[in-house]
Amino acid sequence: MGFLSALPGAIALGLIWGLMAIGVYITYKVLDFADLTVDGSICTGGAVCAVLVTAGVNVWVAMLAALLAGAAAGLLTGVFHTLMGIPAILSGILTQLILWSVNLKIMGQANLSVSARTYGVVISQLEAGWAILILFGFVSVIIGLLYWFFGTELGCGIRATGNNPNMSRAQGINVGLNKIIGLMISNALVALAGALLVQYQGFADINMGRGAIVIGLAAVIIGEALVNLICRNFAVRLAGVALGGIIYYIVYQLVIELGMDTDLLKMLSALVVAIFLAIPYWKKRYFSGFHRKKAAKEPPAPPPEGGETAAQEPPAAAPLQGGQSDV
Amino acid sequence: MKRIKSIALAACMLTAGAISAVGLSACSTADYTVGILQLVEHSALDAATEGFRDALQARMDAAGKTVKFDYQNAQNETAACSTIANKFARGYDLILANATPALQACANSTTSVPILGTSVTLYSSALGLKDFDDNDPAATTGINVSGTSDLAPLADQAQMILDLFPEAEKVGLLYCTAESNSDYQVAQVAEYLAEKGVASERYSFTDSNDISAVAMRAASESDVIYIPTDNTAASNSALIDGICRPAGVPVIAGEEGICSGCGVATLSISYYNLGVKTGGMAADILLDGKKVSEMPVQKITKEECSYLYNAEICEDLGITPPQGYKAIGE
């Protein structure tokens, strides 16, 4: 009974982290860039939103400002990587460190209250049912916008950059610029999730981004595993990532309801991510030989090696050609 | 592969269902269920939780009632606070929120279950209450939150610096800017020292990696160093000791834990007693039907604090233990 009544809260938190995970998906899956900026930018979004809301600024304006602050963080990582030649992971870590100081300066203190009882916020854990409805709207609109964007010429360029940077460069795509734009969009979404999280939990704290990337990756991977079975449409996959966030938080809530030792939680979530990351590798390592033999016997079957990669990025293929013909 | 995946998924769900069924059937039949949300494992916070449990259990035993404690630790992950608070918000009789983010998450999860905070310094800023005066001993929050504040007797601590080191010209204030309560304490101490005509300077670090560099500068530029009740400083007190003791600079600490690591003396509140006080409030709510919104937030008074000194560091620095101070650990 206790668990069922706690479900709305878990779903709402899952939607917020699902939105954050959609940001992670854009860098990790679409752009093929392991971006660790998110641990800092989720807090930046939260800090900007908290400071503006407590200063009496309209909450929607505050969320827009958070979005822009996140984009700026992504820009910084992109500049580190493309203009200064720093490896992807290190650029993200550097920005994350910079953001720790920046976030402290934005808030002026380590912790800031944005209680729903004092300030007019959009969502709050006090009204989890409403929060789910509003967040559902948020996630739907954002999935719609991203679906549209990644179908445009620019969006296709970003996807091509992630798929094969050398080929993209040969096709006249500005790979560096596309990486920067992808990082900006991703971190803007993460910061927006941070702004929503701050309102939902009622406070911003300098530590709130700690471990965010693991939750984001977990949601991405759970979502991929679920949705890949059903449909490979880009919008459906984004929805799957949001669903992954919800499942992560329902399981998390269940684990806490069962009174498991919370000391072990971080290790468990990291291990779950590690195992899910290993599955595609194992599949390739131990099952691809079987596919090859089978394919040799049946020539008309789709090419197995390409089949694996094409299955990963099928939506890129079709609109990409349209985009290229315009170039 | 698809089939294997879906079978595995179904198996996972079945297991989860089975575990949850076991978990639900194991529900206790105690008269009261109290949820304890502690931010992180830390000696001060642990002591407060222990004091709370001991005090409430004693009152329950005396009244012939039973109480079940559900202790959850958020591992310093503020996101976990909301999930745990979400559990406590339903079906629990009372919530103890230990440390500021824990209190904030709980206060934003329920308007009906009584919430008691502890190890929280300022309730006004923690809860965003504009009308709440932290210095008013009778101040109530007006919502379903009350509790105890760990605000140290700052003026007395500042006076202690002046009493022990009357010839000190400059006091260094060493603290972490990523701690929610340190900034306030440092500002209060600086103000008090300024009133008495003693100069002070802030030396702040943002995380444990910067401590040694900042502490070295503080030690070279100050006659005495003051450290407030700062968790990061507490965890790194051995490092600070390794810098300040060789430099011959005495440290006055905000609480006993820091003092035992690197301080000369302290006027310390006891987090165990703070927890005991909170446990008493919980018993008043559960057993005597007091309303949480009408209970003032309680503070530790100077009389409940103890003047302590660190014998080993005092001896090394050639400081005679002051009159009326007790050695730590005695």
XYZ file of C-alpha atoms in Angstrom:
657
model
C 0.000 0.000 0.000
C 2.757 2.373 0.986
C 4.522 1.755 -2.278
C 1.423 2.353 -4.424
C 0.691 5.684 -2.766
C 4.321 6.708 -3.291
C 4.075 5.974 -7.037
C 2.960 9.455 -8.204
C 5.999 11.026 -6.543
C 8.307 8.474 -8.139
C 6.755 8.997 -11.577
C 7.070 12.778 -11.355
C 10.738 12.552 -10.334
C 11.269 10.000 -13.100
C 9.807 12.400 -15.676
C 12.168 15.176 -14.553
C 15.163 12.866 -14.785
C 13.759 11.482 -18.043
C 13.913 14.988 -19.482
C 17.483 15.223 -18.239
C 18.197 11.828 -19.816
C 16.875 13.067 -23.171
C 19.648 15.664 -22.948
C 22.152 12.906 -22.213
C 20.753 10.894 -25.134
C 21.533 13.729 -27.542
C 25.212 13.755 -26.631
C 25.740 10.109 -25.776
C 23.738 8.441 -28.551
C 23.155 11.007 -31.301
C 26.455 12.863 -31.102
C 28.526 9.916 -29.766
C 30.113 12.250 -27.194
C 30.438 11.127 -23.555
C 29.579 14.460 -21.962
C 30.202 14.798 -18.220
C 29.203 18.475 -18.191
C 25.725 17.414 -17.060
C 26.767 16.876 -13.426
C 27.453 20.604 -13.340
C 24.849 21.961 -15.744
C 21.875 20.364 -13.963
C 22.905 22.323 -10.876
C 23.499 25.479 -12.945
C 19.939 25.290 -14.249
C 18.641 24.741 -10.729
C 20.742 27.556 -9.286
C 19.693 30.097 -11.932
C 16.032 29.176 -11.514
C 16.217 29.287 -7.695
C 17.982 32.642 -7.584
C 15.573 34.276 -10.032
C 12.432 32.832 -8.432
C 13.499 33.938 -4.947
C 14.270 37.381 -6.387
C 10.645 37.604 -7.527
C 11.143 36.955 -11.238
C 8.369 35.089 -13.046
C 8.991 31.368 -12.840
C 8.699 30.850 -16.623
C 11.282 33.548 -17.256
C 13.492 31.871 -14.651
C 13.199 28.545 -16.454
C 14.058 30.181 -19.768
C 17.131 31.737 -18.159
C 18.093 28.319 -16.771
C 17.785 26.871 -20.272
C 20.110 29.540 -21.662
C 22.609 29.067 -18.827
C 22.730 25.357 -19.629
C 23.327 26.130 -23.306
C 26.237 28.371 -22.271
C 27.730 25.484 -20.278
C 27.434 23.245 -23.335
C 29.053 25.942 -25.451
C 32.023 26.002 -23.088
C 32.515 22.232 -23.296
C 32.182 22.437 -27.075
C 34.796 25.178 -27.291
C 37.174 23.179 -25.079
C 36.745 20.183 -27.321
C 36.660 21.654 -30.816
C 38.728 24.860 -30.622
C 41.198 23.772 -27.947
C 41.530 20.122 -28.927
C 40.794 18.708 -25.467
C 39.413 15.136 -25.426
C 35.650 14.851 -24.982
C 35.578 13.383 -21.464
C 38.183 15.819 -20.168
C 36.357 18.852 -21.658
C 33.226 17.809 -19.800
C 35.098 17.322 -16.540
C 36.792 20.718 -16.892
C 33.457 22.461 -17.462
C 31.999 20.541 -14.527
C 34.769 21.891 -12.272
C 34.275 25.423 -13.575
C 30.536 25.108 -12.960
C 31.086 24.118 -9.311
C 32.563 27.581 -8.702
C 30.084 29.300 -10.997
C 27.125 27.632 -9.265
C 28.383 28.752 -5.855
C 28.664 32.305 -7.177
C 25.220 32.207 -8.806
C 23.529 31.121 -5.581
C 25.835 33.117 -3.314
C 25.499 30.275 -0.805
C 25.495 26.506 -0.874
C 21.779 25.965 -0.479
C 18.744 27.983 -1.446
C 15.121 27.295 -0.567
C 12.417 27.632 -3.242
C 9.611 26.244 -1.133
C 6.295 25.888 -2.928
C 4.668 27.296 0.220
C 6.410 30.645 -0.219
C 7.053 31.004 -3.933
C 4.822 30.485 -6.943
C 6.432 27.503 -8.642
C 5.103 25.413 -11.509
C 5.495 21.977 -9.931
C 6.008 20.664 -6.408
C 6.189 17.316 -4.655
C 3.313 18.558 -2.503
C 1.083 18.189 -5.581
C 2.642 15.168 -7.274
C -0.459 14.478 -9.412
C -0.405 17.936 -10.966
C 3.341 17.725 -11.346
C 2.974 14.558 -13.442
C 0.477 16.248 -15.776
C 2.613 19.359 -16.242
C 5.822 17.380 -16.677
C 4.123 15.100 -19.156
C 3.257 18.199 -21.181
C 6.828 19.464 -20.929
C 8.335 16.179 -22.060
C 5.858 15.799 -24.944
C 6.513 19.303 -26.270
C 10.257 18.830 -26.039
C 10.158 15.458 -27.786
C 8.063 17.052 -30.533
C 10.501 19.942 -30.948
C 13.514 17.639 -31.016
C 11.841 15.343 -33.544
C 11.244 18.324 -35.789
C 14.722 19.749 -35.250
C 16.597 16.542 -35.989
C 14.684 16.301 -39.258
C 15.913 19.703 -40.465
C 19.145 20.103 -42.401
C 21.021 21.296 -39.320
C 19.671 18.451 -37.169
C 20.594 15.893 -39.821
C 24.081 17.382 -39.912
C 24.412 16.845 -36.168
C 23.289 13.244 -36.486
C 25.657 12.658 -39.376
C 28.468 14.149 -37.273
C 27.755 11.615 -34.553
C 27.516 8.701 -36.978
C 30.667 9.336 -38.950
C 32.604 12.577 -38.441
C 35.095 11.935 -41.242
C 32.420 11.227 -43.816
C 30.458 14.257 -42.603
C 33.478 16.486 -42.987
C 33.975 15.122 -46.500
C 30.347 16.059 -47.250
C 31.027 19.655 -46.286
C 29.486 19.540 -42.806
C 31.155 21.747 -40.194
C 31.771 18.999 -37.646
C 33.067 21.268 -34.865
C 30.102 23.629 -35.074
C 27.655 20.731 -35.115
C 29.231 19.229 -32.003
C 28.950 22.573 -30.239
C 25.288 22.953 -31.205
C 24.530 19.406 -30.046
C 26.234 20.023 -26.711
C 24.348 23.304 -26.261
C 20.966 21.671 -26.893
C 21.805 18.766 -24.608
C 22.946 20.908 -21.688
C 20.073 23.350 -22.167
C 17.662 20.429 -21.650
C 19.652 19.175 -18.657
C 19.569 22.648 -17.102
C 15.816 22.866 -17.717
C 15.461 19.541 -15.905
C 17.538 21.055 -13.088
C 15.193 24.047 -12.916
C 12.189 21.716 -12.709
C 13.903 19.535 -10.107
C 14.619 22.533 -7.888
C 10.971 23.559 -7.951
C 9.813 19.997 -7.370
C 12.058 19.255 -4.388
C 11.800 22.817 -3.075
C 15.471 23.718 -2.870
C 18.677 24.123 -4.848
C 21.851 22.664 -3.392
C 25.434 22.805 -4.615
C 25.620 18.995 -4.412
C 22.483 18.317 -6.444
C 24.302 17.316 -9.646
C 26.417 14.655 -8.022
C 26.011 11.389 -9.923
C 23.506 12.878 -12.385
C 25.268 11.331 -15.363
C 24.772 7.827 -13.974
C 21.029 8.363 -13.531
C 20.847 9.884 -17.023
C 22.743 7.002 -18.617
C 20.671 4.460 -16.739
C 17.483 6.053 -18.079
C 18.879 6.156 -21.634
C 19.928 2.514 -21.502
C 16.747 1.198 -19.875
C 14.699 3.197 -22.391
C 16.704 1.862 -25.348
C 16.357 -1.723 -24.170
C 12.580 -1.359 -23.883
C 11.758 0.629 -26.993
C 14.137 -1.092 -29.386
C 11.878 -4.124 -29.119
C 8.844 -2.199 -30.347
C 9.713 0.638 -32.669
C 12.745 2.545 -33.901
C 11.171 5.901 -34.656
C 13.289 8.766 -33.256
C 10.428 10.345 -31.297
C 9.447 6.976 -29.836
C 13.026 6.388 -28.755
C 13.102 9.764 -26.985
C 9.838 8.836 -25.285
C 11.485 5.554 -24.347
C 14.297 7.453 -22.644
C 11.752 9.416 -20.588
C 10.087 6.098 -19.756
C 13.507 4.801 -18.730
C 13.744 7.636 -16.206
C 10.344 6.746 -14.791
C 11.238 3.061 -14.480
C 14.529 3.937 -12.811
C 12.746 5.997 -10.176
C 9.976 3.445 -9.610
C 12.605 0.783 -8.977
C 14.531 3.236 -6.790
C 11.406 3.994 -4.758
C 10.712 0.257 -4.453
C 14.229 -0.397 -3.208
C 13.791 2.320 -0.586
C 10.320 1.033 0.371
C 11.842 -2.387 0.963
C 14.234 -0.788 3.413
C 17.393 -1.874 1.616
C 20.710 -0.616 2.945
C 21.040 2.812 1.321
C 24.834 2.622 1.602
C 24.750 0.214 -1.341
C 22.489 2.257 -3.639
C 25.201 4.083 -5.574
C 27.112 0.894 -6.237
C 23.966 -0.874 -7.408
C 22.938 1.847 -9.855
C 26.468 2.012 -11.281
C 26.529 -1.782 -11.676
C 23.147 -1.785 -13.436
C 24.482 0.780 -15.914
C 27.686 -1.238 -16.406
C 25.748 -4.432 -17.155
C 23.383 -2.735 -19.586
C 26.349 -1.110 -21.328
C 28.028 -4.504 -21.611
C 25.029 -6.232 -23.212
C 25.520 -4.769 -26.736
C 29.217 -5.637 -26.563
C 28.550 -9.203 -25.478
C 25.916 -9.512 -28.166
C 28.442 -8.525 -30.792
C 31.247 -10.592 -29.267
C 29.379 -13.831 -28.706
C 26.454 -13.786 -31.109
C 27.678 -12.026 -34.259
C 29.617 -15.121 -35.432
C 26.383 -17.016 -35.424
C 24.732 -14.320 -37.534
C 27.578 -14.302 -40.040
C 27.350 -18.038 -40.643
C 23.633 -17.819 -41.072
C 23.969 -14.908 -43.478
C 26.525 -16.754 -45.592
C 24.034 -19.545 -46.059
C 21.205 -17.185 -46.945
C 22.552 -14.451 -49.233
C 19.262 -12.507 -49.622
C 19.193 -11.686 -45.876
C 20.149 -8.089 -44.937
C 23.917 -7.558 -44.440
C 24.616 -8.631 -40.844
C 27.521 -6.307 -39.912
C 25.770 -3.255 -41.311
C 22.537 -4.580 -39.886
C 23.877 -4.040 -36.371
C 24.928 -0.436 -36.954
C 21.962 0.412 -39.128
C 19.691 -0.901 -36.421
C 21.305 1.547 -34.003
C 20.730 4.633 -36.106
C 17.976 3.865 -38.585
C 16.212 7.255 -38.564
C 19.436 8.993 -39.575
C 19.602 7.180 -42.872
C 16.454 8.293 -44.647
C 16.234 12.040 -43.902
C 19.997 12.333 -44.155
C 19.942 11.784 -47.884
C 17.388 14.528 -48.316
C 19.567 16.856 -46.272
C 22.634 16.050 -48.276
C 20.985 16.667 -51.597
C 20.244 20.191 -50.392
C 23.945 20.709 -49.640
C 17.703 -12.240 -28.463
C 14.368 -10.486 -28.270
C 12.829 -13.476 -26.590
C 15.693 -13.788 -24.116
C 15.403 -10.086 -23.331
C 11.692 -10.201 -22.738
C 12.002 -13.329 -20.613
C 14.717 -11.656 -18.549
C 12.567 -8.556 -18.157
C 9.561 -10.603 -17.087
C 11.732 -12.486 -14.601
C 12.999 -9.202 -13.143
C 9.463 -7.898 -12.743
C 8.288 -11.108 -11.094
C 11.180 -11.024 -8.649
C 10.487 -7.391 -7.855
C 6.835 -8.235 -7.278
C 7.701 -11.147 -5.036
C 10.121 -9.055 -2.986
C 7.565 -6.290 -2.601
C 4.937 -8.798 -1.439
C 7.365 -10.034 1.210
C 8.197 -6.459 2.145
C 4.538 -5.508 2.568
C 3.722 -8.553 4.670
C 6.615 -7.642 6.956
C 4.924 -4.374 7.966
C 5.173 -3.840 11.696
C 2.362 -3.319 14.121
C 4.030 -0.678 16.305
C 1.830 2.083 17.735
C 3.859 4.760 15.949
C 6.086 4.726 12.879
C 8.743 7.413 12.689
C 10.787 8.043 9.535
C 14.323 9.355 9.951
C 15.932 10.986 6.907
C 19.598 11.753 7.445
C 21.552 13.549 4.716
C 24.890 11.789 5.068
C 26.951 9.648 7.437
C 28.797 12.081 9.653
C 29.676 11.934 13.345
C 27.626 15.015 14.297
C 24.535 13.941 12.341
C 24.845 10.356 13.581
C 24.975 11.625 17.175
C 21.824 13.717 16.647
C 19.938 10.719 15.229
C 21.103 8.548 18.124
C 20.026 11.127 20.688
C 16.626 11.422 19.017
C 16.044 7.666 19.048
C 17.174 7.255 22.656
C 14.994 10.097 23.935
C 11.872 9.112 22.015
C 12.268 5.421 22.843
C 12.598 6.248 26.554
C 9.419 8.344 26.514
C 7.574 5.616 24.582
C 8.677 2.924 27.041
C 7.554 5.091 29.939
C 4.133 5.510 28.323
C 3.886 1.812 27.480
C 3.771 2.410 23.737
C 5.880 1.010 20.924
C 7.602 2.929 18.158
C 9.241 1.737 14.955
C 12.063 3.768 13.437
C 12.645 3.681 9.685
C 16.147 5.080 9.235
C 17.175 6.170 5.723
C 20.441 7.767 4.726
C 20.534 9.835 1.508
C 24.309 9.374 1.059
C 24.695 13.124 0.465
C 22.638 12.794 -2.718
C 20.053 15.543 -2.520
C 17.976 13.845 -5.239
C 17.625 10.805 -2.975
C 16.165 13.040 -0.237
C 13.026 13.632 -2.324
C 12.517 9.927 -2.990
C 12.883 9.063 0.695
C 10.675 11.982 1.741
C 8.088 10.711 -0.740
C 8.029 7.430 1.181
C 7.732 9.089 4.591
C 4.972 11.453 3.466
C 2.460 8.590 3.424
C 1.417 6.562 6.435
C 4.122 7.779 8.833
C 3.268 9.436 12.135
C 6.274 11.729 12.289
C 9.412 12.551 10.290
C 12.832 13.484 11.639
C 14.811 15.395 9.013
C 18.493 15.519 9.892
C 20.352 18.370 8.091
C 19.114 21.177 5.848
C 18.433 19.485 2.453
C 16.680 16.620 4.262
C 14.361 19.100 5.964
C 13.717 20.948 2.714
C 12.819 17.770 0.846
C 10.471 16.630 3.632
C 8.798 20.033 4.012
C 8.112 19.980 0.281
C 6.575 16.493 0.409
C 3.803 16.753 2.958
C 1.655 19.368 4.617
C 0.088 16.937 7.085
C 2.736 14.682 8.648
C 4.592 16.514 11.462
C 8.240 17.143 10.557
C 10.995 17.834 13.075
C 14.317 19.139 11.850
C 17.650 18.793 13.582
C 21.240 19.833 12.772
C 19.646 22.690 10.804
C 21.149 26.083 11.554
C 18.714 28.635 10.134
C 15.087 27.682 9.646
C 14.240 30.950 7.905
C 16.568 30.364 4.973
C 16.146 26.572 4.934
C 12.379 26.865 4.524
C 12.217 30.193 2.719
C 10.170 31.728 5.539
C 10.450 35.477 5.266
C 8.691 36.257 8.556
C 10.563 33.747 10.693
C 13.117 35.259 13.080
C 15.886 32.765 13.878
C 16.967 34.747 16.926
C 13.519 34.749 18.527
C 13.334 31.809 20.974
C 9.533 31.658 20.692
C 9.382 31.702 16.895
C 7.175 29.068 15.265
C 7.133 28.248 11.565
C 3.323 28.191 11.327
C 3.535 25.089 9.090
C 3.917 21.403 9.939
C 7.611 21.906 10.724
C 9.480 22.509 13.964
C 12.678 21.138 15.450
C 16.023 22.144 16.871
C 18.689 24.452 15.540
C 22.403 23.735 15.864
C 23.263 27.423 15.812
C 26.358 27.658 17.998
C 26.626 30.414 20.622
C 28.638 32.511 18.171
C 29.093 35.631 20.288
C 30.426 33.482 23.132
C 32.767 31.690 20.768
C 34.085 35.004 19.446
C 34.524 36.266 23.018
C 36.448 33.069 23.748
C 38.989 33.955 21.038
C 39.510 37.338 22.692
C 39.764 35.848 26.206
C 42.265 33.145 25.258
C 44.393 35.231 22.919
C 44.119 38.847 24.063
C 47.168 39.912 22.043
C 45.829 38.508 18.727
C 45.600 41.238 16.094
C 44.193 39.309 13.213
C 41.813 36.359 13.232
C 41.598 34.128 10.151
C 38.149 32.671 9.455
C 38.555 29.331 7.674
C 35.458 27.742 6.114
C 33.928 26.069 3.063
C 31.693 28.127 0.757
C 29.858 24.974 -0.354
C 28.433 24.557 3.165
C 25.055 26.115 3.685
C 25.601 27.343 7.238
C 29.266 28.304 7.485
C 28.938 31.639 5.756
C 26.374 32.894 8.272
C 28.449 31.828 11.273
C 31.610 33.422 9.917
C 29.754 36.669 9.235
C 28.401 36.758 12.802
C 31.802 36.088 14.351
C 33.468 38.694 12.125
C 30.859 41.245 13.158
C 31.413 40.533 16.860
C 35.205 40.771 16.494
C 34.900 44.030 14.572
C 32.804 45.478 17.411
C 35.660 44.651 19.782
C 38.193 46.215 17.417
C 39.850 43.001 16.249
C 40.519 42.518 12.544
C 39.435 39.337 10.814
C 39.779 37.954 7.331
C 37.852 35.211 5.529
C 39.762 32.291 4.033
C 37.279 30.190 2.111
C 37.689 27.021 0.085
C 35.116 25.437 -2.233
C 35.922 21.763 -1.626
C 38.367 19.491 0.132
C 40.952 19.768 -2.654
C 41.597 23.451 -1.975
C 41.897 23.158 1.796
C 45.657 22.817 2.154
C 46.484 25.809 -0.038
C 43.878 28.023 1.650
C 44.813 26.829 5.143
C 48.491 27.545 4.498
C 47.724 31.111 3.539
C 45.442 31.515 6.528
C 48.135 30.137 8.861
C 50.802 32.451 7.508
C 48.667 35.585 7.733
C 46.721 35.114 10.975
C 47.468 35.056 14.702
C 44.498 32.811 15.487
C 42.210 30.817 13.184
C 38.487 30.282 13.779
C 36.614 27.404 12.080
C 32.786 27.314 12.339
C 30.688 24.104 12.435
C 31.712 23.238 8.894
C 31.300 19.644 7.686
C 34.071 19.830 5.090
C 36.507 21.270 7.614
C 35.418 18.585 10.082
C 36.189 15.800 7.623
C 39.582 17.314 6.879
C 40.619 18.418 10.341
C 43.754 16.231 10.286
C 44.941 18.065 7.168
C 44.306 21.453 8.774
C 46.124 20.312 11.912
C 49.137 19.301 9.808
C 49.366 22.890 8.556
C 48.400 25.004 11.558
C 50.288 23.167 14.308
C 53.742 23.361 12.623
C 53.026 27.023 11.862
C 52.278 27.578 15.548
C 48.861 29.078 14.859
C 46.137 28.056 17.321
C 42.696 27.102 16.009
C 39.431 27.851 17.807
C 36.766 25.458 16.586
C 32.997 25.725 16.330
C 32.372 22.259 17.711
C 33.996 19.349 19.480
C 34.677 17.157 16.419
C 36.772 19.813 14.683
C 38.456 20.736 17.950
C 39.530 17.156 18.612
C 41.093 17.077 15.144
C 42.829 20.421 14.855
C 41.596 22.868 17.486
C 43.004 24.258 20.702
C 39.677 24.939 22.355
C 35.962 25.145 21.621
C 32.639 26.089 23.096
C 30.750 23.157 21.687
C 27.161 22.143 21.416
C 26.502 18.436 21.733
C 24.683 16.955 18.749
C 23.591 14.044 20.916
C 21.851 16.461 23.285
C 20.399 18.278 20.291
C 18.920 14.955 19.179
C 17.616 14.276 22.699
C 15.870 17.638 22.671
C 14.299 16.826 19.293
C 13.245 13.388 20.558
C 11.474 15.068 23.464
C 9.578 17.277 21.008
C 8.597 14.176 19.014
C 7.221 12.550 22.175
C 5.256 15.726 22.963
C 3.659 15.537 19.516
C 2.942 11.806 19.420
C 2.023 11.150 23.060
C 0.715 14.507 24.309
C -0.954 15.611 21.093
C 0.930 18.899 20.829
C 0.658 20.684 17.495
C 3.914 20.894 15.590
C 3.019 24.226 13.991
C 2.704 25.796 17.446
C 5.990 24.482 18.839
C 8.868 26.980 18.782
C 12.113 25.948 17.109
C 14.501 25.214 19.985
C 18.119 26.165 20.334
C 20.984 25.016 22.489
C 21.701 27.605 25.156
C 25.170 28.582 26.310
C 24.594 26.694 29.565
C 24.038 23.472 27.637
C 27.332 23.905 25.786
C 30.670 22.817 27.117
C 34.024 24.585 27.114
C 36.560 22.028 25.909
C 40.270 21.986 25.049
C 42.520 19.654 23.089
C 45.266 18.591 25.512
C 47.732 17.368 22.909
C 47.657 20.463 20.702
C 47.690 22.822 23.695
C 50.852 21.130 24.957
C 52.538 21.254 21.539
C 51.826 24.940 21.130
C 52.811 25.711 24.727
C 49.348 26.931 25.662
C 48.266 26.466 29.279
C 44.798 24.933 29.343
C 42.426 27.705 30.375
C 40.545 27.647 33.678
C 37.138 25.993 33.611
C 37.779 24.087 30.370
C 37.556 20.315 30.166
C 39.970 18.226 28.115
C 38.291 16.455 25.185
C 37.854 12.751 25.890
C 37.996 13.070 29.667
